[in-house]
Amino acid sequence: MQTTTLPLASRASDLVGSVIDSSTSLLASQTHDIVRFAMGSPAPEAIPTHVLAEIGVREIGAEAPDAFDYAATEGDAALREALLAQLSGTTDATSPERLTITSGGMQGLDLAFKLFVDPGDLVVVESPTYTNGSATALSYQADLLEVPVDAEGMQVDRLEEMIGSGRPPKVIYTIPTFQNPSGASMTLERRHRLLELANRWGSLVIDDDPYGMLRFAGDAVPSLHELAAGDPLVLSVRTFSKIMAPGLRVGWVDAAPELQQLLINAKQAMDTCTNLPMQRLIAGFLRGGHLNEHLTTQRAVYRARKEAMQAALTEHFGGEARWTDPEGGFFLWVTFGPEVDTERLFEVALAEGVAFIPGNAFSPSKQFPHALRVCFAATTPKRIHEGVERLRRAVDKVTS
Amino acid sequence: MQTTTLPLASRASDLVGSVIDSSTSLLASQTHDIVRFAMGSPAPEAIPTHVLAEIGVREIGAEAPDAFDYAATEGDAALREALLAQLSGTTDATSPERLTITSGGMQGLDLAFKLFVDPGDLVVVESPTYTNGSATALSYQADLLEVPVDAEGMQVDRLEEMIGSGRPPKVIYTIPTFQNPSGASMTLERRHRLLELANRWGSLVIDDDPYGMLRFAGDAVPSLHELAAGDPLVLSVRTFSKIMAPGLRVGWVDAAPELQQLLINAKQAMDTCTNLPMQRLIAGFLRGGHLNEHLTTQRAVYRARKEAMQAALTEHFGGEARWTDPEGGFFLWVTFGPEVDTERLFEVALAEGVAFIPGNAFSPSKQFPHALRVCFAATTPKRIHEGVERLRRAVDKVTS
């Protein structure tokens, strides 16, 4: 890039691209048949377009010009009310003075990092972690510390060792439930321990939990939000992207009441407000009582797809690779032996007609050259088998 | 606020609230009849909901689940194509490698300031200026320099004097056409001069022009984008908020091709992508050829309303206040004598049933305690007369 003559800010050099988002464009431009394990989107047939279309006639139709005006920055009153009612009695229950509607969960992360990170501040991220989360911390010039994840989520004991008596982190960024990309969930014991450490260090915990409502196996674990019981050092980020549809770009932040005005001020300087038609559409969906039913259907679909993915992997890669066993969410994390470079594999696999995200996309220091993330949620079991078969052919090509 | 125990970033203290956006919430909570001159929204009856509803059935209806998926970060291909065709041959004509779709014009400003402003950098803003524009620069800890606006737009000669041989600005932020809040347009001569100065100083010019397509009187002046002829130091911010509807939250940035990847990277760390259903709706509107007709209708409506506002002001405040004479856009700027404190007036006027934005909201250093902004676009001529009559009563109350 020829940007040398432009008076860019110093942070411009810390703006890393997202392999995941770039894949959206790349895949859109492909003309051949591709089994898409790459994006973290819900199944197209799981998007409740028929219900939304009906609601849309009333809420954002020809007689609803006010649905196209500016929204209040903290969120449209109708959505706020419907969401508070929806969450009441769940592990994510909250209250008006803690709730701010955002433009997707991603804006919740942007708000949190913008409010809390000065250049050079230490930010803990999981390893592997969600690319755009760590990218946002980097965009405010954070120093990242990558803490390994195992089957029980972030290794909180390792975090404590890594910090030792050194500089405590300003922010700890975690995806505790059905983690992106590993699918792992943090145990209750580790959740408590993480909150204790954050409290001792005075660190903000960003509790990014987009998949928590999509549990299809195992026992529920309380959210970090619930366990924190109002501790102002826990800021929770949620989204309708995975439980309804990502194109809506509507999410919410649940934070200490003393942060709400700051969140609103920061959001006004980002995008004024979140798009109102989609807020009204979601409000109608929640008020109509559709979400719980929708989630029940989705969980069964995703459970079957996860099982199909594991069966196909066993068939084609049994004994040769290993993979995680998530109890919910969208993702499996597959680890190959050192002979498979998944960045090289990506191009060969794309030519074979299957797409995934290489492991290194999920680590700022690129610690996962032999792993990859597959999303099982958006593809039917039949296509999942087809996709894994294609992946087998691609692996054979790069290792032969 | 009790934020002292939270480990906030230093920029958090620079996050100023927006009087304009706060007014959205405030006005929504009022139950009495209010003539609304406050918000910069198009007329509700000017929002083409009937056409959008028809397009919506096809583009975002029951059979269009893909419209609810993630969009490409640079913008949906359908919207990009339709927009490029729409702009072709106009003063805002652009090309694919210069175009990035944003979540409203506001995100265009957030992107520009995030990419170009380090803490302490000098940013020139107009005085008065758009609150959220200066607030975004402040959120990246800019030092602001306020340059006065007169009937011919930013006083570029004053800018040159104020800089003198001192530190040149990193960024010059201007709303050159039907400026918010003054309604003034920068003359061609000043536009050329501004570009010369920016070139000499190596400053980035942010050309924020939301109202340029809404000229209802006088002769067209080329956009800064057109005059810059590809100069990478001019970044243009545009939006569908004023020409279609603000609730869509869709706009675009037109910038040097060497900036496009940086803009995409920065946007991925802000909100991943702009909501896809509204992009598809706008694409359908543009492809159907509706925008030009819509603009023609709107211009006639807004011209009549501006004239109604001026007539009502003359009737009630002739000889006692003065106001601007915009050739397009949404706003008139009214200046009273020193006996009228418009922040105090605001509350009294709200009780009388009329809302506006006090002048000091448009100046970080609060240089306009006796001025106010009225939006004439959203109110019928009859209601405009009613609103100005109420304003008269409010002024009488605060000055008696």
mmCIF file with all atom_site columns, C-alpha atoms in Angstrom, chain A residues 1-3 5-12 15-18 21-22 24-25 39-42 44-45 47 49-50 52-53 60-65 67-74 103 106-107 110 113-119 130 132 135-136 139-141 170 202-204 232-233 241-242 245-249 256 258-259 261-262 265-266 268-278 281, chain B residues 1-3 5-12 15-18 21-22 24-25 39-41 44-45 47 49-50 52-53 60-65 67-74 103 106-107 110 113-119 130 132 135-136 139-141 170 202-204 232-233 241-242 245-249 256 258-259 261-262 265-266 268-278 281:
data_model
loop_
_atom_site.group_PDB
_atom_site.id
_atom_site.type_symbol
_atom_site.label_atom_id
_atom_site.label_alt_id
_atom_site.label_comp_id
_atom_site.label_asym_id
_atom_site.label_entity_id
_atom_site.label_seq_id
_atom_site.pdbx_PDB_ins_code
_atom_site.Cartn_x
_atom_site.Cartn_y
_atom_site.Cartn_z
_atom_site.occupancy
_atom_site.B_iso_or_equiv
_atom_site.pdbx_formal_charge
_atom_site.auth_seq_id
_atom_site.auth_comp_id
_atom_site.auth_asym_id
_atom_site.auth_atom_id
_atom_site.pdbx_PDB_model_num
ATOM 1   C CA . MET A 1 1   ? 0.000   0.000   0.000  1.00 0.00 ? 1   MET A CA 1
ATOM 2   C CA . GLN A 1 2   ? 1.193   3.494   -0.842 1.00 0.00 ? 2   GLN A CA 1
ATOM 3   C CA . THR A 1 3   ? 0.078   5.174   2.351  1.00 0.00 ? 3   THR A CA 1
ATOM 4   C CA . THR A 1 5   ? 2.437   10.173  2.204  1.00 0.00 ? 5   THR A CA 1
ATOM 5   C CA . LEU A 1 6   ? -0.788  10.145  4.212  1.00 0.00 ? 6   LEU A CA 1
ATOM 6   C CA . PRO A 1 7   ? -0.777  11.548  7.746  1.00 0.00 ? 7   PRO A CA 1
ATOM 7   C CA . LEU A 1 8   ? -2.145  8.371   9.344  1.00 0.00 ? 8   LEU A CA 1
ATOM 8   C CA . ALA A 1 9   ? -2.555  7.906   13.078 1.00 0.00 ? 9   ALA A CA 1
ATOM 9   C CA . SER A 1 10  ? -0.075  5.570   14.761 1.00 0.00 ? 10  SER A CA 1
ATOM 10  C CA . ARG A 1 11  ? -2.866  3.075   15.425 1.00 0.00 ? 11  ARG A CA 1
ATOM 11  C CA . ALA A 1 12  ? -3.397  2.623   11.675 1.00 0.00 ? 12  ALA A CA 1
ATOM 12  C CA . LEU A 1 15  ? -5.371  -2.398  12.224 1.00 0.00 ? 15  LEU A CA 1
ATOM 13  C CA . VAL A 1 16  ? -5.125  -6.015  11.204 1.00 0.00 ? 16  VAL A CA 1
ATOM 14  C CA . GLY A 1 17  ? -7.457  -7.463  8.636  1.00 0.00 ? 17  GLY A CA 1
ATOM 15  C CA . SER A 1 18  ? -9.908  -10.215 9.525  1.00 0.00 ? 18  SER A CA 1
ATOM 16  C CA . ASP A 1 21  ? -14.573 -11.228 7.209  1.00 0.00 ? 21  ASP A CA 1
ATOM 17  C CA . SER A 1 22  ? -12.365 -11.316 4.136  1.00 0.00 ? 22  SER A CA 1
ATOM 18  C CA . THR A 1 24  ? -17.203 -13.407 3.195  1.00 0.00 ? 24  THR A CA 1
ATOM 19  C CA . SER A 1 25  ? -16.086 -11.445 0.141  1.00 0.00 ? 25  SER A CA 1
ATOM 20  C CA . MET A 1 39  ? -18.474 -18.378 8.329  1.00 0.00 ? 39  MET A CA 1
ATOM 21  C CA . GLY A 1 40  ? -20.114 -18.362 11.751 1.00 0.00 ? 40  GLY A CA 1
ATOM 22  C CA . SER A 1 41  ? -23.605 -17.872 10.383 1.00 0.00 ? 41  SER A CA 1
ATOM 23  C CA . PRO A 1 42  ? -26.784 -19.678 11.406 1.00 0.00 ? 42  PRO A CA 1
ATOM 24  C CA . PRO A 1 44  ? -30.101 -20.079 6.145  1.00 0.00 ? 44  PRO A CA 1
ATOM 25  C CA . GLU A 1 45  ? -33.187 -22.248 6.682  1.00 0.00 ? 45  GLU A CA 1
ATOM 26  C CA . ILE A 1 47  ? -33.507 -17.764 9.792  1.00 0.00 ? 47  ILE A CA 1
ATOM 27  C CA . THR A 1 49  ? -37.871 -15.089 7.466  1.00 0.00 ? 49  THR A CA 1
ATOM 28  C CA . HIS A 1 50  ? -41.541 -16.083 7.200  1.00 0.00 ? 50  HIS A CA 1
ATOM 29  C CA . LEU A 1 52  ? -40.137 -11.753 10.200 1.00 0.00 ? 52  LEU A CA 1
ATOM 30  C CA . ALA A 1 53  ? -41.916 -10.942 6.934  1.00 0.00 ? 53  ALA A CA 1
ATOM 31  C CA . ILE A 1 60  ? -41.617 -1.559  9.209  1.00 0.00 ? 60  ILE A CA 1
ATOM 32  C CA . GLY A 1 61  ? -44.220 -1.555  6.447  1.00 0.00 ? 61  GLY A CA 1
ATOM 33  C CA . ALA A 1 62  ? -45.867 1.098   4.309  1.00 0.00 ? 62  ALA A CA 1
ATOM 34  C CA . GLU A 1 63  ? -47.677 2.660   7.265  1.00 0.00 ? 63  GLU A CA 1
ATOM 35  C CA . ALA A 1 64  ? -44.693 2.815   9.615  1.00 0.00 ? 64  ALA A CA 1
ATOM 36  C CA . PRO A 1 65  ? -42.514 5.780   8.580  1.00 0.00 ? 65  PRO A CA 1
ATOM 37  C CA . ALA A 1 67  ? -39.563 2.982   12.028 1.00 0.00 ? 67  ALA A CA 1
ATOM 38  C CA . PHE A 1 68  ? -37.141 4.651   9.597  1.00 0.00 ? 68  PHE A CA 1
ATOM 39  C CA . ASP A 1 69  ? -36.228 7.607   11.825 1.00 0.00 ? 69  ASP A CA 1
ATOM 40  C CA . TYR A 1 70  ? -33.269 7.885   14.174 1.00 0.00 ? 70  TYR A CA 1
ATOM 41  C CA . ALA A 1 71  ? -33.478 5.579   17.183 1.00 0.00 ? 71  ALA A CA 1
ATOM 42  C CA . ALA A 1 72  ? -32.570 6.579   20.703 1.00 0.00 ? 72  ALA A CA 1
ATOM 43  C CA . THR A 1 73  ? -28.862 5.826   21.147 1.00 0.00 ? 73  THR A CA 1
ATOM 44  C CA . GLU A 1 74  ? -29.471 3.470   24.096 1.00 0.00 ? 74  GLU A CA 1
ATOM 45  C CA . SER A 1 103 ? -24.938 -2.579  16.337 1.00 0.00 ? 103 SER A CA 1
ATOM 46  C CA . MET A 1 106 ? -18.961 -6.475  17.597 1.00 0.00 ? 106 MET A CA 1
ATOM 47  C CA . GLN A 1 107 ? -19.891 -2.903  18.492 1.00 0.00 ? 107 GLN A CA 1
ATOM 48  C CA . ASP A 1 110 ? -15.572 -1.814  20.179 1.00 0.00 ? 110 ASP A CA 1
ATOM 49  C CA . PHE A 1 113 ? -12.130 -1.625  24.303 1.00 0.00 ? 113 PHE A CA 1
ATOM 50  C CA . LYS A 1 114 ? -12.558 2.060   23.386 1.00 0.00 ? 114 LYS A CA 1
ATOM 51  C CA . LEU A 1 115 ? -13.650 2.874   26.938 1.00 0.00 ? 115 LEU A CA 1
ATOM 52  C CA . PHE A 1 116 ? -11.005 0.827   28.719 1.00 0.00 ? 116 PHE A CA 1
ATOM 53  C CA . VAL A 1 117 ? -7.858  0.456   26.625 1.00 0.00 ? 117 VAL A CA 1
ATOM 54  C CA . ASP A 1 118 ? -5.076  3.018   26.438 1.00 0.00 ? 118 ASP A CA 1
ATOM 55  C CA . PRO A 1 119 ? -2.126  2.345   24.143 1.00 0.00 ? 119 PRO A CA 1
ATOM 56  C CA . TYR A 1 130 ? -12.237 -14.593 18.097 1.00 0.00 ? 130 TYR A CA 1
ATOM 57  C CA . ASN A 1 132 ? -12.239 -9.506  15.466 1.00 0.00 ? 132 ASN A CA 1
ATOM 58  C CA . ALA A 1 135 ? -8.298  -7.072  16.381 1.00 0.00 ? 135 ALA A CA 1
ATOM 59  C CA . THR A 1 136 ? -10.419 -4.458  18.132 1.00 0.00 ? 136 THR A CA 1
ATOM 60  C CA . SER A 1 139 ? -6.948  -1.175  17.099 1.00 0.00 ? 139 SER A CA 1
ATOM 61  C CA . TYR A 1 140 ? -6.649  0.684   20.429 1.00 0.00 ? 140 TYR A CA 1
ATOM 62  C CA . GLN A 1 141 ? -3.002  -0.382  20.611 1.00 0.00 ? 141 GLN A CA 1
ATOM 63  C CA . LYS A 1 170 ? -6.355  -3.912  32.211 1.00 0.00 ? 170 LYS A CA 1
ATOM 64  C CA . GLY A 1 202 ? -8.941  -4.538  39.193 1.00 0.00 ? 202 GLY A CA 1
ATOM 65  C CA . SER A 1 203 ? -9.257  -5.809  35.607 1.00 0.00 ? 203 SER A CA 1
ATOM 66  C CA . LEU A 1 204 ? -12.356 -5.390  33.484 1.00 0.00 ? 204 LEU A CA 1
ATOM 67  C CA . PRO A 1 232 ? -18.992 -3.237  37.841 1.00 0.00 ? 232 PRO A CA 1
ATOM 68  C CA . LEU A 1 233 ? -15.834 -4.912  36.546 1.00 0.00 ? 233 LEU A CA 1
ATOM 69  C CA . SER A 1 241 ? -26.537 -12.596 15.279 1.00 0.00 ? 241 SER A CA 1
ATOM 70  C CA . LYS A 1 242 ? -26.366 -16.260 16.223 1.00 0.00 ? 242 LYS A CA 1
ATOM 71  C CA . ALA A 1 245 ? -29.601 -13.601 12.110 1.00 0.00 ? 245 ALA A CA 1
ATOM 72  C CA . PRO A 1 246 ? -26.256 -11.802 11.772 1.00 0.00 ? 246 PRO A CA 1
ATOM 73  C CA . GLY A 1 247 ? -27.429 -9.399  9.052  1.00 0.00 ? 247 GLY A CA 1
ATOM 74  C CA . LEU A 1 248 ? -29.678 -7.653  11.585 1.00 0.00 ? 248 LEU A CA 1
ATOM 75  C CA . ARG A 1 249 ? -26.568 -6.165  13.250 1.00 0.00 ? 249 ARG A CA 1
ATOM 76  C CA . ALA A 1 256 ? -22.640 -1.354  35.364 1.00 0.00 ? 256 ALA A CA 1
ATOM 77  C CA . GLU A 1 258 ? -22.359 4.026   36.043 1.00 0.00 ? 258 GLU A CA 1
ATOM 78  C CA . LEU A 1 259 ? -21.039 3.073   32.595 1.00 0.00 ? 259 LEU A CA 1
ATOM 79  C CA . GLN A 1 261 ? -23.876 7.289   29.913 1.00 0.00 ? 261 GLN A CA 1
ATOM 80  C CA . LEU A 1 262 ? -20.278 6.692   28.803 1.00 0.00 ? 262 LEU A CA 1
ATOM 81  C CA . ASN A 1 265 ? -21.604 8.948   24.511 1.00 0.00 ? 265 ASN A CA 1
ATOM 82  C CA . ALA A 1 266 ? -19.134 6.576   22.883 1.00 0.00 ? 266 ALA A CA 1
ATOM 83  C CA . GLN A 1 268 ? -23.015 8.447   19.501 1.00 0.00 ? 268 GLN A CA 1
ATOM 84  C CA . ALA A 1 269 ? -19.506 9.083   18.214 1.00 0.00 ? 269 ALA A CA 1
ATOM 85  C CA . MET A 1 270 ? -19.495 5.694   16.430 1.00 0.00 ? 270 MET A CA 1
ATOM 86  C CA . ASP A 1 271 ? -22.794 5.415   14.556 1.00 0.00 ? 271 ASP A CA 1
ATOM 87  C CA . THR A 1 272 ? -25.355 7.691   16.282 1.00 0.00 ? 272 THR A CA 1
ATOM 88  C CA . CYS A 1 273 ? -27.750 4.781   16.860 1.00 0.00 ? 273 CYS A CA 1
ATOM 89  C CA . THR A 1 274 ? -28.480 1.247   15.719 1.00 0.00 ? 274 THR A CA 1
ATOM 90  C CA . ASN A 1 275 ? -30.693 0.808   12.673 1.00 0.00 ? 275 ASN A CA 1
ATOM 91  C CA . LEU A 1 276 ? -34.296 1.158   13.804 1.00 0.00 ? 276 LEU A CA 1
ATOM 92  C CA . PRO A 1 277 ? -36.184 -1.099  11.345 1.00 0.00 ? 277 PRO A CA 1
ATOM 93  C CA . MET A 1 278 ? -34.262 -4.169  12.523 1.00 0.00 ? 278 MET A CA 1
ATOM 94  C CA . LEU A 1 281 ? -38.496 -6.297  13.736 1.00 0.00 ? 281 LEU A CA 1
ATOM 95  C CA . MET B 1 1   ? -20.878 9.235   37.870 1.00 0.00 ? 1   MET B CA 1
ATOM 96  C CA . GLN B 1 2   ? -19.111 6.786   40.119 1.00 0.00 ? 2   GLN B CA 1
ATOM 97  C CA . THR B 1 3   ? -16.556 5.594   37.630 1.00 0.00 ? 3   THR B CA 1
ATOM 98  C CA . THR B 1 5   ? -12.917 2.714   40.637 1.00 0.00 ? 5   THR B CA 1
ATOM 99  C CA . LEU B 1 6   ? -13.086 1.520   37.040 1.00 0.00 ? 6   LEU B CA 1
ATOM 100 C CA . PRO B 1 7   ? -9.893  1.241   35.009 1.00 0.00 ? 7   PRO B CA 1
ATOM 101 C CA . LEU B 1 8   ? -11.115 3.517   32.208 1.00 0.00 ? 8   LEU B CA 1
ATOM 102 C CA . ALA B 1 9   ? -8.955  4.586   29.293 1.00 0.00 ? 9   ALA B CA 1
ATOM 103 C CA . SER B 1 10  ? -7.792  8.207   29.309 1.00 0.00 ? 10  SER B CA 1
ATOM 104 C CA . ARG B 1 11  ? -10.005 8.941   26.304 1.00 0.00 ? 11  ARG B CA 1
ATOM 105 C CA . ALA B 1 12  ? -13.124 8.131   28.338 1.00 0.00 ? 12  ALA B CA 1
ATOM 106 C CA . LEU B 1 15  ? -16.325 11.323  25.378 1.00 0.00 ? 15  LEU B CA 1
ATOM 107 C CA . VAL B 1 16  ? -18.795 14.164  25.356 1.00 0.00 ? 16  VAL B CA 1
ATOM 108 C CA . GLY B 1 17  ? -22.497 13.474  25.091 1.00 0.00 ? 17  GLY B CA 1
ATOM 109 C CA . SER B 1 18  ? -24.497 14.664  22.116 1.00 0.00 ? 18  SER B CA 1
ATOM 110 C CA . ASP B 1 21  ? -28.950 12.500  20.202 1.00 0.00 ? 21  ASP B CA 1
ATOM 111 C CA . SER B 1 22  ? -30.045 12.968  23.788 1.00 0.00 ? 22  SER B CA 1
ATOM 112 C CA . THR B 1 24  ? -34.176 11.924  20.549 1.00 0.00 ? 24  THR B CA 1
ATOM 113 C CA . SER B 1 25  ? -34.731 10.161  23.865 1.00 0.00 ? 25  SER B CA 1
ATOM 114 C CA . MET B 1 39  ? -33.801 16.561  14.970 1.00 0.00 ? 39  MET B CA 1
ATOM 115 C CA . GLY B 1 40  ? -32.216 16.533  11.513 1.00 0.00 ? 40  GLY B CA 1
ATOM 116 C CA . SER B 1 41  ? -34.648 13.979  10.143 1.00 0.00 ? 41  SER B CA 1
ATOM 117 C CA . PRO B 1 44  ? -41.933 11.371  7.948  1.00 0.00 ? 44  PRO B CA 1
ATOM 118 C CA . GLU B 1 45  ? -44.225 11.636  4.903  1.00 0.00 ? 45  GLU B CA 1
ATOM 119 C CA . ILE B 1 47  ? -39.867 8.584   3.686  1.00 0.00 ? 47  ILE B CA 1
ATOM 120 C CA . THR B 1 49  ? -42.247 3.545   2.886  1.00 0.00 ? 49  THR B CA 1
ATOM 121 C CA . HIS B 1 50  ? -44.761 2.392   0.257  1.00 0.00 ? 50  HIS B CA 1
ATOM 122 C CA . LEU B 1 52  ? -39.722 0.302   0.263  1.00 0.00 ? 52  LEU B CA 1
ATOM 123 C CA . ALA B 1 53  ? -42.449 -2.080  1.431  1.00 0.00 ? 53  ALA B CA 1
ATOM 124 C CA . ILE B 1 60  ? -35.808 -9.023  2.378  1.00 0.00 ? 60  ILE B CA 1
ATOM 125 C CA . GLY B 1 61  ? -39.009 -11.067 2.429  1.00 0.00 ? 61  GLY B CA 1
ATOM 126 C CA . ALA B 1 62  ? -39.918 -14.614 3.378  1.00 0.00 ? 62  ALA B CA 1
ATOM 127 C CA . GLU B 1 63  ? -37.934 -16.119 0.493  1.00 0.00 ? 63  GLU B CA 1
ATOM 128 C CA . ALA B 1 64  ? -34.755 -14.115 1.026  1.00 0.00 ? 64  ALA B CA 1
ATOM 129 C CA . PRO B 1 65  ? -32.842 -15.647 3.976  1.00 0.00 ? 65  PRO B CA 1
ATOM 130 C CA . ALA B 1 67  ? -30.467 -10.981 3.025  1.00 0.00 ? 67  ALA B CA 1
ATOM 131 C CA . PHE B 1 68  ? -30.098 -11.676 6.763  1.00 0.00 ? 68  PHE B CA 1
ATOM 132 C CA . ASP B 1 69  ? -26.557 -13.067 6.600  1.00 0.00 ? 69  ASP B CA 1
ATOM 133 C CA . TYR B 1 70  ? -23.320 -11.171 7.150  1.00 0.00 ? 70  TYR B CA 1
ATOM 134 C CA . ALA B 1 71  ? -22.530 -8.677  4.413  1.00 0.00 ? 71  ALA B CA 1
ATOM 135 C CA . ALA B 1 72  ? -19.105 -8.163  2.916  1.00 0.00 ? 72  ALA B CA 1
ATOM 136 C CA . THR B 1 73  ? -17.380 -5.494  5.019  1.00 0.00 ? 73  THR B CA 1
ATOM 137 C CA . GLU B 1 74  ? -16.838 -3.188  2.026  1.00 0.00 ? 74  GLU B CA 1
ATOM 138 C CA . SER B 1 103 ? -23.193 2.244   8.945  1.00 0.00 ? 103 SER B CA 1
ATOM 139 C CA . MET B 1 106 ? -21.400 8.863   11.315 1.00 0.00 ? 106 MET B CA 1
ATOM 140 C CA . GLN B 1 107 ? -19.359 5.671   10.918 1.00 0.00 ? 107 GLN B CA 1
ATOM 141 C CA . ASP B 1 110 ? -15.491 7.461   13.054 1.00 0.00 ? 110 ASP B CA 1
ATOM 142 C CA . PHE B 1 113 ? -10.833 10.102  12.725 1.00 0.00 ? 113 PHE B CA 1
ATOM 143 C CA . LYS B 1 114 ? -9.755  6.655   13.938 1.00 0.00 ? 114 LYS B CA 1
ATOM 144 C CA . LEU B 1 115 ? -7.404  6.274   10.979 1.00 0.00 ? 115 LEU B CA 1
ATOM 145 C CA . PHE B 1 116 ? -5.921  9.777   11.110 1.00 0.00 ? 116 PHE B CA 1
ATOM 146 C CA . VAL B 1 117 ? -6.028  11.204  14.637 1.00 0.00 ? 117 VAL B CA 1
ATOM 147 C CA . ASP B 1 118 ? -3.433  10.527  17.319 1.00 0.00 ? 118 ASP B CA 1
ATOM 148 C CA . PRO B 1 119 ? -3.948  12.063  20.772 1.00 0.00 ? 119 PRO B CA 1
ATOM 149 C CA . TYR B 1 130 ? -21.975 19.118  13.650 1.00 0.00 ? 130 TYR B CA 1
ATOM 150 C CA . ASN B 1 132 ? -21.141 14.325  16.665 1.00 0.00 ? 132 ASN B CA 1
ATOM 151 C CA . ALA B 1 135 ? -17.301 14.635  19.400 1.00 0.00 ? 135 ALA B CA 1
ATOM 152 C CA . THR B 1 136 ? -15.769 11.813  17.365 1.00 0.00 ? 136 THR B CA 1
ATOM 153 C CA . SER B 1 139 ? -13.043 10.698  21.291 1.00 0.00 ? 139 SER B CA 1
ATOM 154 C CA . TYR B 1 140 ? -9.623  10.149  19.708 1.00 0.00 ? 140 TYR B CA 1
ATOM 155 C CA . GLN B 1 141 ? -8.259  12.964  21.867 1.00 0.00 ? 141 GLN B CA 1
ATOM 156 C CA . LYS B 1 170 ? -3.674  16.907  10.842 1.00 0.00 ? 170 LYS B CA 1
ATOM 157 C CA . GLY B 1 202 ? -0.407  17.788  4.176  1.00 0.00 ? 202 GLY B CA 1
ATOM 158 C CA . SER B 1 203 ? -3.728  17.766  6.059  1.00 0.00 ? 203 SER B CA 1
ATOM 159 C CA . LEU B 1 204 ? -6.515  15.300  5.437  1.00 0.00 ? 204 LEU B CA 1
ATOM 160 C CA . PRO B 1 232 ? -5.630  11.122  -1.585 1.00 0.00 ? 232 PRO B CA 1
ATOM 161 C CA . LEU B 1 233 ? -5.849  13.835  1.074  1.00 0.00 ? 233 LEU B CA 1
ATOM 162 C CA . SER B 1 241 ? -29.937 9.333   6.105  1.00 0.00 ? 241 SER B CA 1
ATOM 163 C CA . LYS B 1 242 ? -31.098 12.653  4.680  1.00 0.00 ? 242 LYS B CA 1
ATOM 164 C CA . ALA B 1 245 ? -34.179 7.785   5.866  1.00 0.00 ? 245 ALA B CA 1
ATOM 165 C CA . PRO B 1 246 ? -31.826 7.966   8.870  1.00 0.00 ? 246 PRO B CA 1
ATOM 166 C CA . GLY B 1 247 ? -33.047 4.738   10.474 1.00 0.00 ? 247 GLY B CA 1
ATOM 167 C CA . LEU B 1 248 ? -31.466 2.760   7.610  1.00 0.00 ? 248 LEU B CA 1
ATOM 168 C CA . ARG B 1 249 ? -27.981 3.580   9.026  1.00 0.00 ? 249 ARG B CA 1
ATOM 169 C CA . ALA B 1 256 ? -8.155  7.080   -2.002 1.00 0.00 ? 256 ALA B CA 1
ATOM 170 C CA . GLU B 1 258 ? -4.735  3.005   -0.953 1.00 0.00 ? 258 GLU B CA 1
ATOM 171 C CA . LEU B 1 259 ? -6.981  3.625   2.066  1.00 0.00 ? 259 LEU B CA 1
ATOM 172 C CA . GLN B 1 261 ? -8.045  -1.936  2.939  1.00 0.00 ? 261 GLN B CA 1
ATOM 173 C CA . LEU B 1 262 ? -7.373  0.144   6.048  1.00 0.00 ? 262 LEU B CA 1
ATOM 174 C CA . ASN B 1 265 ? -9.831  -3.436  8.565  1.00 0.00 ? 265 ASN B CA 1
ATOM 175 C CA . ALA B 1 266 ? -10.986 -0.602  10.809 1.00 0.00 ? 266 ALA B CA 1
ATOM 176 C CA . GLN B 1 268 ? -14.267 -4.990  10.841 1.00 0.00 ? 268 GLN B CA 1
ATOM 177 C CA . ALA B 1 269 ? -13.115 -3.972  14.309 1.00 0.00 ? 269 ALA B CA 1
ATOM 178 C CA . MET B 1 270 ? -16.130 -1.647  14.693 1.00 0.00 ? 270 MET B CA 1
ATOM 179 C CA . ASP B 1 271 ? -19.193 -3.590  13.583 1.00 0.00 ? 271 ASP B CA 1
ATOM 180 C CA . THR B 1 272 ? -18.059 -6.352  11.188 1.00 0.00 ? 272 THR B CA 1
ATOM 181 C CA . CYS B 1 273 ? -20.350 -5.111  8.437  1.00 0.00 ? 273 CYS B CA 1
ATOM 182 C CA . THR B 1 274 ? -23.358 -2.879  7.824  1.00 0.00 ? 274 THR B CA 1
ATOM 183 C CA . ASN B 1 275 ? -26.798 -4.432  8.230  1.00 0.00 ? 275 ASN B CA 1
ATOM 184 C CA . LEU B 1 276 ? -27.590 -6.315  5.040  1.00 0.00 ? 276 LEU B CA 1
ATOM 185 C CA . PRO B 1 277 ? -31.408 -6.051  4.843  1.00 0.00 ? 277 PRO B CA 1
ATOM 186 C CA . MET B 1 278 ? -31.246 -2.248  4.638  1.00 0.00 ? 278 MET B CA 1
ATOM 187 C CA . LEU B 1 281 ? -33.609 -2.422  0.341  1.00 0.00 ? 281 LEU B CA 1
#
